[in-house]
mmCIF file of C-alpha atoms in Angstrom:
data_model
loop_
_atom_site.group_PDB
_atom_site.id
_atom_site.type_symbol
_atom_site.label_atom_id
_atom_site.label_comp_id
_atom_site.label_asym_id
_atom_site.label_seq_id
_atom_site.Cartn_x
_atom_site.Cartn_y
_atom_site.Cartn_z
ATOM 1 C CA MET A 1 0.000 0.000 0.000
ATOM 2 C CA ALA A 2 1.365 3.400 -0.999
ATOM 3 C CA LEU A 3 2.028 5.821 1.816
ATOM 4 C CA THR A 4 0.098 9.072 1.868
ATOM 5 C CA LYS A 5 2.249 12.193 1.798
ATOM 6 C CA ASN A 6 1.262 13.110 5.360
ATOM 7 C CA ARG A 7 2.050 9.653 6.709
ATOM 8 C CA LEU A 8 5.394 9.548 4.911
ATOM 9 C CA MET A 9 6.362 12.965 6.285
ATOM 10 C CA LYS A 10 5.610 11.774 9.818
ATOM 11 C CA LYS A 11 7.816 8.732 9.289
ATOM 12 C CA LEU A 12 10.652 10.849 7.917
ATOM 13 C CA ALA A 13 10.332 13.321 10.780
ATOM 14 C CA ALA A 14 10.590 10.422 13.239
ATOM 15 C CA GLU A 15 13.694 9.071 11.508
ATOM 16 C CA PHE A 16 15.244 12.538 11.394
ATOM 17 C CA LEU A 17 14.598 13.236 15.076
ATOM 18 C CA GLY A 18 15.559 9.730 16.157
ATOM 19 C CA THR A 19 18.898 9.791 14.348
ATOM 20 C CA PHE A 20 19.543 13.279 15.700
ATOM 21 C CA TRP A 21 19.090 11.860 19.220
ATOM 22 C CA LEU A 22 21.288 8.836 18.508
ATOM 23 C CA VAL A 23 24.206 10.984 17.342
ATOM 24 C CA LEU A 24 23.793 13.646 20.014
ATOM 25 C CA GLY A 25 23.341 11.108 22.814
ATOM 26 C CA GLY A 26 25.795 8.451 21.702
ATOM 27 C CA CYS A 27 28.590 10.523 20.192
ATOM 28 C CA GLY A 28 27.906 13.257 22.738
ATOM 29 C CA SER A 29 28.637 10.877 25.581
ATOM 30 C CA ALA A 30 31.924 9.922 23.911
ATOM 31 C CA VAL A 31 33.000 13.496 23.186
ATOM 32 C CA LEU A 32 31.800 15.206 26.364
ATOM 33 C CA ALA A 33 31.738 12.619 29.135
ATOM 34 C CA ALA A 34 33.939 9.607 28.378
ATOM 35 C CA ASN A 35 37.194 11.213 29.482
ATOM 36 C CA PHE A 36 35.831 14.116 31.466
ATOM 37 C CA SER A 37 38.020 13.260 34.449
ATOM 38 C CA SER A 38 40.699 10.776 35.381
ATOM 39 C CA ASP A 39 38.490 9.938 38.343
ATOM 40 C CA PRO A 40 36.588 6.756 37.327
ATOM 41 C CA PHE A 41 33.583 7.904 39.308
ATOM 42 C CA ILE A 42 33.217 11.019 37.141
ATOM 43 C CA GLY A 43 34.125 10.080 33.560
ATOM 44 C CA ILE A 44 31.809 7.440 32.092
ATOM 45 C CA GLY A 45 34.429 5.516 30.086
ATOM 46 C CA LEU A 46 33.864 2.888 27.398
ATOM 47 C CA GLY A 47 31.062 1.190 29.298
ATOM 48 C CA GLY A 48 29.166 4.432 29.725
ATOM 49 C CA VAL A 49 29.478 5.340 26.048
ATOM 50 C CA SER A 50 28.286 1.863 25.059
ATOM 51 C CA LEU A 51 25.274 2.185 27.328
ATOM 52 C CA ALA A 52 24.520 5.677 26.009
ATOM 53 C CA PHE A 53 24.264 4.422 22.430
ATOM 54 C CA GLY A 54 21.992 1.610 23.561
ATOM 55 C CA LEU A 55 19.815 4.018 25.512
ATOM 56 C CA THR A 56 19.336 6.319 22.534
ATOM 57 C CA VAL A 57 17.943 3.436 20.498
ATOM 58 C CA LEU A 58 15.864 2.066 23.369
ATOM 59 C CA THR A 59 14.265 5.432 24.147
ATOM 60 C CA ILE A 60 13.500 6.275 20.527
ATOM 61 C CA ALA A 61 12.182 2.769 19.853
ATOM 62 C CA TYR A 62 9.488 3.297 22.472
ATOM 63 C CA ALA A 63 8.910 6.981 21.710
ATOM 64 C CA LEU A 64 8.834 6.939 17.899
ATOM 65 C CA GLY A 65 9.018 3.312 16.811
ATOM 66 C CA ARG A 66 5.219 3.225 16.352
ATOM 67 C CA ILE A 67 5.609 5.913 13.671
ATOM 68 C CA SER A 68 8.582 4.884 11.553
ATOM 69 C CA GLY A 69 9.912 1.653 13.027
ATOM 70 C CA ALA A 70 12.854 3.595 14.521
ATOM 71 C CA HIS A 71 15.488 2.443 12.051
ATOM 72 C CA LEU A 72 17.807 5.431 12.782
ATOM 73 C CA ASN A 73 20.402 3.857 10.515
ATOM 74 C CA PRO A 74 20.716 3.450 6.716
ATOM 75 C CA ALA A 75 22.152 -0.038 7.192
ATOM 76 C CA VAL A 76 19.108 -1.094 9.210
ATOM 77 C CA THR A 77 16.713 0.249 6.574
ATOM 78 C CA ILE A 78 18.596 -1.544 3.793
ATOM 79 C CA GLY A 79 18.895 -4.729 5.865
ATOM 80 C CA LEU A 80 15.157 -4.719 6.559
ATOM 81 C CA TRP A 81 14.534 -4.339 2.837
ATOM 82 C CA ALA A 82 16.884 -7.254 2.063
ATOM 83 C CA GLY A 83 14.972 -9.338 4.579
ATOM 84 C CA GLY A 84 11.615 -8.485 3.029
ATOM 85 C CA ARG A 85 10.371 -6.380 5.916
ATOM 86 C CA VAL A 86 10.095 -3.000 4.119
ATOM 87 C CA GLU A 87 9.502 -1.776 0.574
ATOM 88 C CA ALA A 88 12.348 -0.511 -1.614
ATOM 89 C CA GLY A 89 10.563 2.819 -2.041
ATOM 90 C CA ILE A 90 11.268 3.942 1.512
ATOM 91 C CA ILE A 91 15.028 3.412 1.326
ATOM 92 C CA MET A 92 16.085 6.747 -0.160
ATOM 93 C CA PRO A 93 13.651 8.907 1.869
ATOM 94 C CA TYR A 94 14.578 7.141 5.105
ATOM 95 C CA VAL A 95 18.326 7.241 4.436
ATOM 96 C CA THR A 96 18.160 10.940 3.542
ATOM 97 C CA ALA A 97 16.258 11.753 6.741
ATOM 98 C CA GLN A 98 18.695 9.691 8.814
ATOM 99 C CA ILE A 99 21.780 11.376 7.365
ATOM 100 C CA LEU A 100 20.296 14.854 7.799
ATOM 101 C CA GLY A 101 19.259 14.081 11.372
ATOM 102 C CA GLY A 102 22.723 12.765 12.137
ATOM 103 C CA LEU A 103 24.333 15.892 10.687
ATOM 104 C CA LEU A 104 22.131 18.109 12.841
ATOM 105 C CA GLY A 105 23.035 16.050 15.915
ATOM 106 C CA ALA A 106 26.729 16.398 15.112
ATOM 107 C CA GLY A 107 26.287 20.124 14.502
ATOM 108 C CA VAL A 108 24.659 20.662 17.888
ATOM 109 C CA LEU A 109 27.360 18.536 19.513
ATOM 110 C CA TYR A 110 30.067 20.569 17.770
ATOM 111 C CA LEU A 111 28.640 23.816 19.158
ATOM 112 C CA ILE A 112 28.534 22.353 22.660
ATOM 113 C CA ALA A 113 31.952 20.650 22.540
ATOM 114 C CA THR A 114 33.793 23.755 21.335
ATOM 115 C CA GLY A 115 32.005 26.043 23.786
ATOM 116 C CA ASN A 116 34.853 25.929 26.300
ATOM 117 C CA GLY A 117 37.556 26.609 23.743
ATOM 118 C CA SER A 118 38.370 22.934 23.122
ATOM 119 C CA ALA A 119 39.429 21.727 19.692
ATOM 120 C CA VAL A 120 37.102 19.277 17.977
ATOM 121 C CA GLY A 121 39.783 16.532 17.981
ATOM 122 C CA ASP A 122 38.679 13.177 16.558
ATOM 123 C CA PHE A 123 35.062 13.973 17.541
ATOM 124 C CA ALA A 124 34.261 10.266 18.063
ATOM 125 C CA ALA A 125 34.810 9.656 14.344
ATOM 126 C CA ASN A 126 35.351 6.114 13.100
ATOM 127 C CA GLY A 127 38.743 5.065 11.773
ATOM 128 C CA TYR A 128 41.122 2.240 10.994
ATOM 129 C CA GLY A 129 44.913 1.876 11.147
ATOM 130 C CA GLU A 130 46.422 4.760 13.061
ATOM 131 C CA HIS A 131 42.947 6.202 13.606
ATOM 132 C CA SER A 132 41.574 3.049 15.195
ATOM 133 C CA PRO A 133 41.477 3.434 19.002
ATOM 134 C CA GLY A 134 43.423 0.160 19.295
ATOM 135 C CA LYS A 135 45.398 0.664 16.042
ATOM 136 C CA TYR A 136 43.622 -2.232 14.312
ATOM 137 C CA ASP A 137 44.253 -2.607 10.587
ATOM 138 C CA MET A 138 41.737 -2.104 7.800
ATOM 139 C CA LEU A 139 40.803 -5.783 7.478
ATOM 140 C CA SER A 140 40.133 -6.152 11.200
ATOM 141 C CA CYS A 141 37.962 -3.064 11.131
ATOM 142 C CA PHE A 142 36.028 -4.169 8.048
ATOM 143 C CA VAL A 143 35.341 -7.605 9.529
ATOM 144 C CA THR A 144 34.289 -6.038 12.829
ATOM 145 C CA GLU A 145 31.816 -3.651 11.213
ATOM 146 C CA PHE A 146 30.436 -6.343 8.900
ATOM 147 C CA VAL A 147 29.899 -8.945 11.628
ATOM 148 C CA MET A 148 28.535 -6.519 14.223
ATOM 149 C CA THR A 149 25.990 -5.125 11.757
ATOM 150 C CA PHE A 150 25.095 -8.635 10.579
ATOM 151 C CA MET A 151 24.281 -9.684 14.141
ATOM 152 C CA PHE A 152 22.460 -6.421 14.841
ATOM 153 C CA ILE A 153 20.114 -7.023 11.905
ATOM 154 C CA VAL A 154 19.488 -10.645 12.921
ATOM 155 C CA ILE A 155 18.588 -9.468 16.436
ATOM 156 C CA ILE A 156 16.293 -6.743 15.083
ATOM 157 C CA PHE A 157 14.447 -9.239 12.890
ATOM 158 C CA GLY A 158 14.079 -11.776 15.669
ATOM 159 C CA ALA A 159 13.028 -9.242 18.298
ATOM 160 C CA THR A 160 10.356 -7.720 16.056
ATOM 161 C CA GLU A 161 8.684 -10.899 14.754
ATOM 162 C CA LYS A 162 4.889 -10.610 14.920
ATOM 163 C CA ASP A 163 4.311 -11.689 18.496
ATOM 164 C CA ARG A 164 2.806 -9.319 21.049
ATOM 165 C CA ALA A 165 4.885 -10.520 23.981
ATOM 166 C CA ARG A 166 8.093 -10.349 21.971
ATOM 167 C CA GLU A 167 7.296 -6.992 20.369
ATOM 168 C CA ALA A 168 6.672 -5.401 23.777
ATOM 169 C CA PHE A 169 10.307 -6.010 24.717
ATOM 170 C CA ALA A 170 11.846 -5.478 21.268
ATOM 171 C CA GLY A 171 13.203 -2.032 22.112
ATOM 172 C CA ILE A 172 15.025 -3.398 25.153
ATOM 173 C CA ALA A 173 16.595 -6.270 23.207
ATOM 174 C CA ILE A 174 17.689 -3.997 20.366
ATOM 175 C CA GLY A 175 19.054 -1.310 22.687
ATOM 176 C CA LEU A 176 21.026 -3.867 24.695
ATOM 177 C CA ALA A 177 22.312 -5.429 21.472
ATOM 178 C CA LEU A 178 23.705 -2.062 20.402
ATOM 179 C CA THR A 179 25.260 -1.631 23.851
ATOM 180 C CA LEU A 180 26.988 -5.004 23.544
ATOM 181 C CA ILE A 181 28.167 -4.196 20.029
ATOM 182 C CA HIS A 182 29.825 -1.026 21.325
ATOM 183 C CA LEU A 183 31.425 -2.851 24.240
ATOM 184 C CA ILE A 184 33.028 -5.225 21.738
ATOM 185 C CA SER A 185 33.999 -2.850 18.958
ATOM 186 C CA ILE A 186 34.761 0.619 20.328
ATOM 187 C CA PRO A 187 38.449 -0.362 20.748
ATOM 188 C CA VAL A 188 38.547 -1.488 17.113
ATOM 189 C CA THR A 189 36.681 1.168 15.113
ATOM 190 C CA ASN A 190 35.003 3.493 17.639
ATOM 191 C CA THR A 191 31.930 1.514 16.485
ATOM 192 C CA SER A 192 29.911 2.585 13.511
ATOM 193 C CA VAL A 193 27.415 -0.102 12.376
ATOM 194 C CA ASN A 194 25.594 3.001 11.145
ATOM 195 C CA PRO A 195 26.648 5.029 8.077
ATOM 196 C CA ALA A 196 24.613 8.070 9.191
ATOM 197 C CA ARG A 197 26.501 8.184 12.504
ATOM 198 C CA SER A 198 29.844 7.875 10.678
ATOM 199 C CA ILE A 199 29.034 10.493 8.055
ATOM 200 C CA SER A 200 27.861 13.001 10.658
ATOM 201 C CA GLN A 201 31.135 12.937 12.572
ATOM 202 C CA ALA A 202 33.423 12.711 9.533
ATOM 203 C CA VAL A 203 31.938 15.886 8.050
ATOM 204 C CA PHE A 204 33.174 17.862 11.056
ATOM 205 C CA VAL A 205 36.564 16.140 11.382
ATOM 206 C CA GLN A 206 37.341 16.229 7.627
ATOM 207 C CA GLY A 207 40.769 14.958 6.447
ATOM 208 C CA TRP A 208 41.443 11.365 7.455
ATOM 209 C CA ALA A 209 37.856 10.791 8.590
ATOM 210 C CA ILE A 210 36.488 11.570 5.138
ATOM 211 C CA LYS A 211 39.152 9.418 3.454
ATOM 212 C CA GLN A 212 38.312 6.423 5.647
ATOM 213 C CA LEU A 213 34.561 6.938 5.580
ATOM 214 C CA TRP A 214 34.030 4.426 2.749
ATOM 215 C CA LEU A 215 34.668 1.505 5.103
ATOM 216 C CA PHE A 216 32.042 2.691 7.590
ATOM 217 C CA VAL A 217 29.468 2.994 4.823
ATOM 218 C CA LEU A 218 30.294 -0.179 2.886
ATOM 219 C CA ALA A 219 30.906 -2.679 5.711
ATOM 220 C CA PRO A 220 27.716 -1.933 7.714
ATOM 221 C CA ILE A 221 25.537 -1.987 4.596
ATOM 222 C CA ALA A 222 27.088 -5.259 3.385
ATOM 223 C CA GLY A 223 26.669 -6.801 6.846
ATOM 224 C CA ALA A 224 23.065 -5.625 7.030
ATOM 225 C CA ILE A 225 22.175 -7.068 3.623
ATOM 226 C CA ALA A 226 23.789 -10.381 4.559
ATOM 227 C CA GLY A 227 21.933 -10.441 7.877
ATOM 228 C CA GLY A 228 18.614 -9.655 6.224
ATOM 229 C CA LEU A 229 19.054 -12.363 3.619
ATOM 230 C CA VAL A 230 20.132 -14.977 6.165
ATOM 231 C CA TYR A 231 17.192 -14.241 8.434
ATOM 232 C CA ARG A 232 14.720 -14.209 5.561
ATOM 233 C CA ASN A 233 15.900 -17.479 4.057
ATOM 234 C CA PHE A 234 16.975 -19.537 7.067
ATOM 235 C CA LEU A 235 15.706 -18.130 10.356
ATOM 236 C CA ARG A 236 12.320 -16.526 9.813
ATOM 237 C CA LYS A 237 9.380 -18.263 11.471
ATOM 238 C CA THR A 238 6.968 -19.711 8.931
ATOM 239 C CA GLU A 239 3.210 -19.338 9.209
ATOM 240 C CA PHE A 240 2.696 -22.989 10.175
ATOM 241 C CA GLU A 241 5.722 -23.428 12.415
ATOM 242 C CA PRO A 242 4.795 -24.256 16.050
ATOM 243 C CA GLU A 243 6.155 -22.223 18.933
#
């Protein structure tokens, strides 16, 4: 069924606002709070940043998921299409809204982060080689982003199968999945699994971040497509399958 213009605009507004919140909340925690103090009881560290990203998705899933599905991520939208969950026609509108929302989130974060005279630094941008937090090479970073996004899509599909009990807790499962993904992969790539998040930060860092951006667009999208296809063809519950 074709979407009416009004309904589509509501969906795009939800994706725009949700991705804005993901970038501001997730990257904001990394830029502003992760290393705020050497005192472990003040700075939130890797665990706090991981939780912040998960919380952005969890909160938006319950606040706006009823409107747009709360994709907040071009890779998720494309992965859901590959898995047969959404129509191809929403891909470009959703991805555009997500990228624009992410850019606004990064812009607001830039204004806040530089408000005390600090330089923007790496601005939580994603990188490989010398720009990887743990100095991991390009292959390690590509594999990490591919596998983490693959698993993220599988979890999203499974958590949102048509079952009332399961759907009620889907936002929690998906938010915690993103938290776990960050706990694993922040040391490797600063964790992308989301091209909109990567683009938003790279635009402000420029230089190396723009040059390495291809990996954080290609690997998550490839992982998402693979995850969608695997779930659709091998894991999806059939109509006549018993519980």
